[in-house]
Short mmCIF file of C-alpha atoms and ligand atoms in Angstrom, two decimals:
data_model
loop_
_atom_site.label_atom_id
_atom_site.label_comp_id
_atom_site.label_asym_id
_atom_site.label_seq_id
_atom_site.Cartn_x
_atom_site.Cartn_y
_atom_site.Cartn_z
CA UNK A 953 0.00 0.00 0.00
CA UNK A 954 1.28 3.26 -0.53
CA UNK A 955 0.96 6.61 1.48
CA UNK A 956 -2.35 7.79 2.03
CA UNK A 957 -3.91 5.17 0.15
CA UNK A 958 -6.47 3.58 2.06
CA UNK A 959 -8.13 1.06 -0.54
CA UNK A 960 -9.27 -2.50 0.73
CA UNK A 961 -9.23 -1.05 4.41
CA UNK A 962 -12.77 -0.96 6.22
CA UNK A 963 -13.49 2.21 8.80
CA UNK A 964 -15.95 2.84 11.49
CA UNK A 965 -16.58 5.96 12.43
CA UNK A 966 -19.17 7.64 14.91
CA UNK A 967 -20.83 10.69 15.29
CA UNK A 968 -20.75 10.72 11.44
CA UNK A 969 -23.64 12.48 10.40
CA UNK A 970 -22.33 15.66 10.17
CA UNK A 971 -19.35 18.47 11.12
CA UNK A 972 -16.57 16.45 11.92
CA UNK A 973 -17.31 13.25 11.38
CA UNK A 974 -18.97 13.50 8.03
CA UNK A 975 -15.43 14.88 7.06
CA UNK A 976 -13.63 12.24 8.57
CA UNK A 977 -15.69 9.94 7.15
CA UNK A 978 -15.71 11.35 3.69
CA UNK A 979 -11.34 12.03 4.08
CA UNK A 980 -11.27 8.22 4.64
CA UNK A 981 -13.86 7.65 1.91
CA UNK A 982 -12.08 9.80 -0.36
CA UNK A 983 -8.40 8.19 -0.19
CA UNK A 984 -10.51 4.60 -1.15
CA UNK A 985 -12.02 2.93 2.53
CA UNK A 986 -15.17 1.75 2.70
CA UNK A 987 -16.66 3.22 5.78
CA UNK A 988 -19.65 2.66 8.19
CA UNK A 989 -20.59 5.72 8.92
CA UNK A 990 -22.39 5.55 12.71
CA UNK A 991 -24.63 8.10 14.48
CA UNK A 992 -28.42 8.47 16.64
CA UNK A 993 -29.63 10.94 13.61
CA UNK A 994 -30.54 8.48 11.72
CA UNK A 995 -31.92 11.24 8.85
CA UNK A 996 -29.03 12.94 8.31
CA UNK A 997 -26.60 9.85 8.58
CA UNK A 998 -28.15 8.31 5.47
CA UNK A 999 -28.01 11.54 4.06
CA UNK A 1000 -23.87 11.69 4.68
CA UNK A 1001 -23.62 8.07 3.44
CA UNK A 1002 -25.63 8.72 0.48
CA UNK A 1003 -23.44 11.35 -0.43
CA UNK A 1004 -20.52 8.98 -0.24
CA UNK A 1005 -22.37 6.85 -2.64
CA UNK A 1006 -20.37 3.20 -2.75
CA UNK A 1007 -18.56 1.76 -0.01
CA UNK A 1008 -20.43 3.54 2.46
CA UNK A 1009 -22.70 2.20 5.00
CA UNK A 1010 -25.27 3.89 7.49
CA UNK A 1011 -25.51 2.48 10.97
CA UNK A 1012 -28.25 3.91 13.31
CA UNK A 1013 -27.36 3.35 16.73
CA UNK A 1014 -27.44 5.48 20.10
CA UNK A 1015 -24.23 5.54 21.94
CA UNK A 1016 -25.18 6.36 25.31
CA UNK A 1017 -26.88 2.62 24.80
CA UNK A 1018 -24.76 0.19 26.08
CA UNK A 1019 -26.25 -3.21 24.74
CA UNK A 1020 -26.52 -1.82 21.21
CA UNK A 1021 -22.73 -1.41 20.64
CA UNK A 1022 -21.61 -4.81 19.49
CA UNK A 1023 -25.05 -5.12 17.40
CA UNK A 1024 -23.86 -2.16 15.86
CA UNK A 1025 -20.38 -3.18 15.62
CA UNK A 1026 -22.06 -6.98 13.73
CA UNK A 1027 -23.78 -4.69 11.33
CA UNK A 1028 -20.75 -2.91 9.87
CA UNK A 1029 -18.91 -6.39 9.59
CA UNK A 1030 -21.91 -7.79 7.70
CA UNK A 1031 -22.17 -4.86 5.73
CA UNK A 1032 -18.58 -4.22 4.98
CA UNK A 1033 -16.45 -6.96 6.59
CA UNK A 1034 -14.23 -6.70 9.50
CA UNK A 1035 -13.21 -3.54 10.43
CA UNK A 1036 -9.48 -2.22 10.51
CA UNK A 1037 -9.84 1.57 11.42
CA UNK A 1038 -12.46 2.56 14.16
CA UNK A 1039 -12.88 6.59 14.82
CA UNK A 1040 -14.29 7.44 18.39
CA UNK A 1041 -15.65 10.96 16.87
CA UNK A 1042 -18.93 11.70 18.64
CA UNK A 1043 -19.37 13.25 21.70
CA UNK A 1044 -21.55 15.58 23.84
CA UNK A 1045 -20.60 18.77 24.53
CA UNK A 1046 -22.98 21.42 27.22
CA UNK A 1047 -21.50 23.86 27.62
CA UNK A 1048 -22.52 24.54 31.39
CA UNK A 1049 -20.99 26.21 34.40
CA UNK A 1050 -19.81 24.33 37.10
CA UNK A 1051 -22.92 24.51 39.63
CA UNK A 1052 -25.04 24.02 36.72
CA UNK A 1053 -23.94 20.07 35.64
CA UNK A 1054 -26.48 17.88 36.73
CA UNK A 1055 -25.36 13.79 37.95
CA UNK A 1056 -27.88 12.72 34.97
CA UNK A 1057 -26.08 14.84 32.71
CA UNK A 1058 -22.42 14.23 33.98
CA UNK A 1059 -23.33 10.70 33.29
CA UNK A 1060 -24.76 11.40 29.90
CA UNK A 1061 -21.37 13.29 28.28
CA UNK A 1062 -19.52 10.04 29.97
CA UNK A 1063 -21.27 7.62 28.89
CA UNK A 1064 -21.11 8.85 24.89
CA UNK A 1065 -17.72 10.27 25.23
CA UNK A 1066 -15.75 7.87 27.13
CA UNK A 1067 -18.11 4.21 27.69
CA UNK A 1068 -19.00 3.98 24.40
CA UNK A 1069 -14.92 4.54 23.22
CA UNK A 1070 -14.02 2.13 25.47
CA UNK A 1071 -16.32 -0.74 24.79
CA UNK A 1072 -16.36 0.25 21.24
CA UNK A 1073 -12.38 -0.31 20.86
CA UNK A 1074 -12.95 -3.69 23.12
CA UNK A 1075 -15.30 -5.08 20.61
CA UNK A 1076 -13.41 -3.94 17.25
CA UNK A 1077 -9.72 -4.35 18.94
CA UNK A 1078 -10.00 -7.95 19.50
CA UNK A 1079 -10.66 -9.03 16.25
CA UNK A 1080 -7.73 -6.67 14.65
CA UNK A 1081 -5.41 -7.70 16.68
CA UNK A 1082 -5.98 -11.30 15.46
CA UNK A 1083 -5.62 -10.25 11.91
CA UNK A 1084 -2.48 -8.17 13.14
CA UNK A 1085 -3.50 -5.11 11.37
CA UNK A 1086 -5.62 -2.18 13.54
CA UNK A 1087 -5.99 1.58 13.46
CA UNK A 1088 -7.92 3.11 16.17
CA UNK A 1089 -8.62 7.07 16.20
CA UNK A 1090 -9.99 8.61 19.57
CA UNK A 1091 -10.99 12.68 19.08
CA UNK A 1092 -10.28 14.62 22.13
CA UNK A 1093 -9.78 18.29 22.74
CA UNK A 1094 -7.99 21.17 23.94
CA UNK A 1095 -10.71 21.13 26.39
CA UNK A 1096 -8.91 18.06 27.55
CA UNK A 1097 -5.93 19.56 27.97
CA UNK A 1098 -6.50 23.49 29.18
CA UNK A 1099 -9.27 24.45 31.64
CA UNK A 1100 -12.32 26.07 30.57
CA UNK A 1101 -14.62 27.96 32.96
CA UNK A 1102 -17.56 25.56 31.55
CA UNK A 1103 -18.24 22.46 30.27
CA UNK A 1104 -16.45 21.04 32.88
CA UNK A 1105 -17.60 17.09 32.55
CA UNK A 1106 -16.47 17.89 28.38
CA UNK A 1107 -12.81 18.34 29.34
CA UNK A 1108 -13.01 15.75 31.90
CA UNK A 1109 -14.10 13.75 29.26
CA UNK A 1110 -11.92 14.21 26.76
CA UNK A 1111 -8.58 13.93 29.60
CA UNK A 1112 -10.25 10.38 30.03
CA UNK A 1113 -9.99 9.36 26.03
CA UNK A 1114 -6.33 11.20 26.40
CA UNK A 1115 -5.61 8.58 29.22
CA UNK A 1116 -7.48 5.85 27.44
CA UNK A 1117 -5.58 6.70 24.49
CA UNK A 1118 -2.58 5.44 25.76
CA UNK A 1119 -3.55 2.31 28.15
CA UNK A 1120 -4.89 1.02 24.43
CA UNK A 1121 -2.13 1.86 22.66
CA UNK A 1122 0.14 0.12 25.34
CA UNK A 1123 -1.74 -2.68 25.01
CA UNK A 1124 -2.15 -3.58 21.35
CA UNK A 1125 1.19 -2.00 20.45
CA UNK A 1126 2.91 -5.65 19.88
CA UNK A 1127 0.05 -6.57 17.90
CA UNK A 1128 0.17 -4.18 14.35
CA UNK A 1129 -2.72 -1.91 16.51
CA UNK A 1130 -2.17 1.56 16.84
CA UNK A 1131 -4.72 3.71 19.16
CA UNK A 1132 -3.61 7.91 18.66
CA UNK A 1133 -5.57 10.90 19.77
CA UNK A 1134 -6.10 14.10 17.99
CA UNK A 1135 -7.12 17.00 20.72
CA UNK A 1136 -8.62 19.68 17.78
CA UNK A 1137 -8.83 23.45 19.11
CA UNK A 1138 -12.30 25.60 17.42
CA UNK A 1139 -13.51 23.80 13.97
CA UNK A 1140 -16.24 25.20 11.93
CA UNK A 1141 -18.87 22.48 12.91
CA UNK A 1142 -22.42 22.68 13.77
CA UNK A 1143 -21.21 22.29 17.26
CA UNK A 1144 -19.53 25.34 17.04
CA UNK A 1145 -22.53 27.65 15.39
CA UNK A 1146 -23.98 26.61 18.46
CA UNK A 1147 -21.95 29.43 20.47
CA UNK A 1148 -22.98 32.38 17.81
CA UNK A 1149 -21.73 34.43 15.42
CA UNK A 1150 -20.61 37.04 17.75
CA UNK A 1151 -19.03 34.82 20.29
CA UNK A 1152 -17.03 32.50 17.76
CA UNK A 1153 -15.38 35.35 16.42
CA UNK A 1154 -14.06 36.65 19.14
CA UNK A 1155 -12.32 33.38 20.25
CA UNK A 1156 -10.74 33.20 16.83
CA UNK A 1157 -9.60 36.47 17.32
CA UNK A 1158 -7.37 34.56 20.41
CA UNK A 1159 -6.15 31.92 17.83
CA UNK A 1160 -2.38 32.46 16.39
CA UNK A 1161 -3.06 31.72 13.34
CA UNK A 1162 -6.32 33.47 13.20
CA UNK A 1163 -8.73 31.47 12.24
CA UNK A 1164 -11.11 28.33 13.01
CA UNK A 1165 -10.06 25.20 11.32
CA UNK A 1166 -11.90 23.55 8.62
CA UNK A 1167 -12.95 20.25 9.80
CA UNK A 1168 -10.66 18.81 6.37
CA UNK A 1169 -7.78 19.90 8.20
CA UNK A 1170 -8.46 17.67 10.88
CA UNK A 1171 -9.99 15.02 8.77
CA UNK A 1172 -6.55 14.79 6.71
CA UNK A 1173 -4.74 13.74 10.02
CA UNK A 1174 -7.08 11.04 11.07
CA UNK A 1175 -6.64 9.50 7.54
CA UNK A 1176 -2.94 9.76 7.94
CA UNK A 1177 -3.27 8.08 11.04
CA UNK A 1178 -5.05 5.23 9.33
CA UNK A 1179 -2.59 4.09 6.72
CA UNK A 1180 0.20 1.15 7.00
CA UNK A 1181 2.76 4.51 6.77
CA UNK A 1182 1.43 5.46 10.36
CA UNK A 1183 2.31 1.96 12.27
CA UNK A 1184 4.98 3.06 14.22
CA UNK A 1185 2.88 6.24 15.90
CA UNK A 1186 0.79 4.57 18.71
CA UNK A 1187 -0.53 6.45 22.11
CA UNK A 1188 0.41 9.84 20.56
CA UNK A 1189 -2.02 12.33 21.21
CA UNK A 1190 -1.83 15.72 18.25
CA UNK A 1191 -2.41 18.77 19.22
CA UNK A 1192 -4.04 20.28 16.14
CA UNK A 1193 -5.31 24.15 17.28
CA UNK A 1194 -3.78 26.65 15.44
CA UNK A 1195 -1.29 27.73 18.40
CA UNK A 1196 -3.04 28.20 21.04
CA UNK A 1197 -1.66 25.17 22.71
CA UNK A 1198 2.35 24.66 22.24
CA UNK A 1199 4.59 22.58 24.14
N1 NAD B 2690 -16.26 21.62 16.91
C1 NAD B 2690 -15.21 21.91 17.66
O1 NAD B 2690 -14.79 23.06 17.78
C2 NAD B 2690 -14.46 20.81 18.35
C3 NAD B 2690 -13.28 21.14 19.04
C4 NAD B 2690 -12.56 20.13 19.66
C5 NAD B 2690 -12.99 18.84 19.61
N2 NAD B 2690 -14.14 18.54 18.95
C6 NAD B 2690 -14.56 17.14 18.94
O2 NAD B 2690 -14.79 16.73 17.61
C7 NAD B 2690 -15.79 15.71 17.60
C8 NAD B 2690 -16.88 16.06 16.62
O3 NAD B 2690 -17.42 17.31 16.98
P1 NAD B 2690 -18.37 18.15 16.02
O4 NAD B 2690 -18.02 19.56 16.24
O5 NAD B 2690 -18.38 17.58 14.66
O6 NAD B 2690 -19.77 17.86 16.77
P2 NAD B 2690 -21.27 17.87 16.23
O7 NAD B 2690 -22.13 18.09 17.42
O8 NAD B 2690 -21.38 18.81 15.08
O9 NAD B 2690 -21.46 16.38 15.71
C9 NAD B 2690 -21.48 15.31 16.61
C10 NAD B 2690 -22.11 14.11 15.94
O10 NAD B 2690 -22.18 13.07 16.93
C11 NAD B 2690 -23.49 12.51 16.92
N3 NAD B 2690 -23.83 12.01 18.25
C12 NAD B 2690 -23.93 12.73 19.39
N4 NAD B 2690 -24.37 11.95 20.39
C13 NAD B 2690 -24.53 10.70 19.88
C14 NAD B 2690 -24.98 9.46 20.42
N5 NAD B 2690 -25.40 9.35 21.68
N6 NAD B 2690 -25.02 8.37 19.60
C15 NAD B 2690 -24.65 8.48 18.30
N7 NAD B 2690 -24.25 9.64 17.74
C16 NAD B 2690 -24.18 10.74 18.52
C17 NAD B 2690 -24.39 13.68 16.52
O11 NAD B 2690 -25.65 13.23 16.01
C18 NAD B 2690 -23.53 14.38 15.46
O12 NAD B 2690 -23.74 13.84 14.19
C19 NAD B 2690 -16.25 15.57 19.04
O13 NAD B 2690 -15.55 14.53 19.68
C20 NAD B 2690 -15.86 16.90 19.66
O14 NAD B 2690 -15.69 16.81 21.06
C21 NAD B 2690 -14.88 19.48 18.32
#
């Protein structure tokens, strides 16, 4: 295989509908995967996959519920056969104050952002590191790795995928399975319209290079990621924020 080409390799990704993961999905798509694209909107997931056209598969499935995960994992294997790159994209992000988080809510960004990563990679892990060949994706944040005044159970969230990150990647390293995080700063997603107009330029006013990214930008490292060039990277986590994190 040669750089960037993934062709013959099958991806799962979640949250795939739209903003991020529709870009990941389609990056993957693009460079010749077939991918199962995975999300709870089940509307405009067909509509992403559609766009894709071949090789692409809709999977309707709820994260936050447990027992559906390894159905959902089944389907993209039927549809697609086994799967050798796996994308832990969606997430839940409130944006509340501190005093404001509610225990049904804490639970709620856990059990999408970290659970279903973690039982997710279980169920798809086993079976690549049989075949020997595995590429596992896990989208953090900056809010992971800098403090924010809210959305506290986010960034405590998204340091748990940074830690999980690398207990998988210690793990499966012997085995051809690489687990990597990418911790994204602002990207122009529908998650981000979310904060307004007004609001979203000002904190790209704060960004060294000036700008949001485009969701591409980060799609284009996940797919690097995911190729046989990438096998000897494994529990890295890339900081990809236009310079407001260095170190
Ligand atoms: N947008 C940003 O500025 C930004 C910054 C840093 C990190 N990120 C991360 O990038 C990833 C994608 O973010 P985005 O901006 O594209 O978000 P988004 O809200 O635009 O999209 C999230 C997708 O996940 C799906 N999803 C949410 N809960 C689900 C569930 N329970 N079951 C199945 N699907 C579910 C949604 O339907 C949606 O399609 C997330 O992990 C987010 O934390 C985003």
């Amino acid at each position: 295989m040669t750089t960037l080409e993934l062709s013959g390799r099958t991806a799962l990704v979640t949250g795939a509908a739209q903003g991020l993961g529709a870009a990941i999905a389609e990056g993957l798509h693009a460079r010749g995967a077939q991918v199962a694209l995975l999300d709870h909107d089940a509307r405009a997931n067909g509509e992403t996959a559609a766009r894709l056209g071949d090789r692409a598969l809709a999977i309707t499935a709820d994260l936050a519920d447990l027992d559906r995960l390894d159905d959902a994992c089944a389907e993209a294997v039927r549809g697609l056969g086994p799967v050798d790159i796996l994308v832990n994209n969606a997430a839940m992000a409130p944006m509340r104050g501190l005093w404001d988080i509610d225990p049904a809510e804490w639970d709620a960004v856990f059990a999408v952002n970290v659970r279903a990563a973690f039982f997710l990679t279980r169920a798809l892990a086993e079976p690549m590191r049989s075949r020997g060949f595995g590429r596992i994706v896990n989208i953090a944040s900056l809010s992971g790795q800098q403090a924010r005044p809210t959305g506290a159970h986010y960034g405590v969230s998204k340091a748990a995928l940074l830690a999980m990150t690398r207990s998988f990647a210690a793990e499966l390293a012997a085995d051809g399975v690489t687990v990597n995080a990418v911790a994204p700063g602002m990207i122009e997603t529908p998650m981000v319209h979310t904060i307004g107009a007004e609001k979203q330029a000002e904190l790209a006013a704060q960004i060294p290079v000036g700008r949001i990214a485009h969701p591409a930008e980060i799609a284009g490292l996940v797919a690097y990621l995911s190729t046989d060039d990438a096998g000897f990277i494994t529990g890295a986590t890339y900081d990809i924020n236009g310079g407001v994190f260095m170190r």
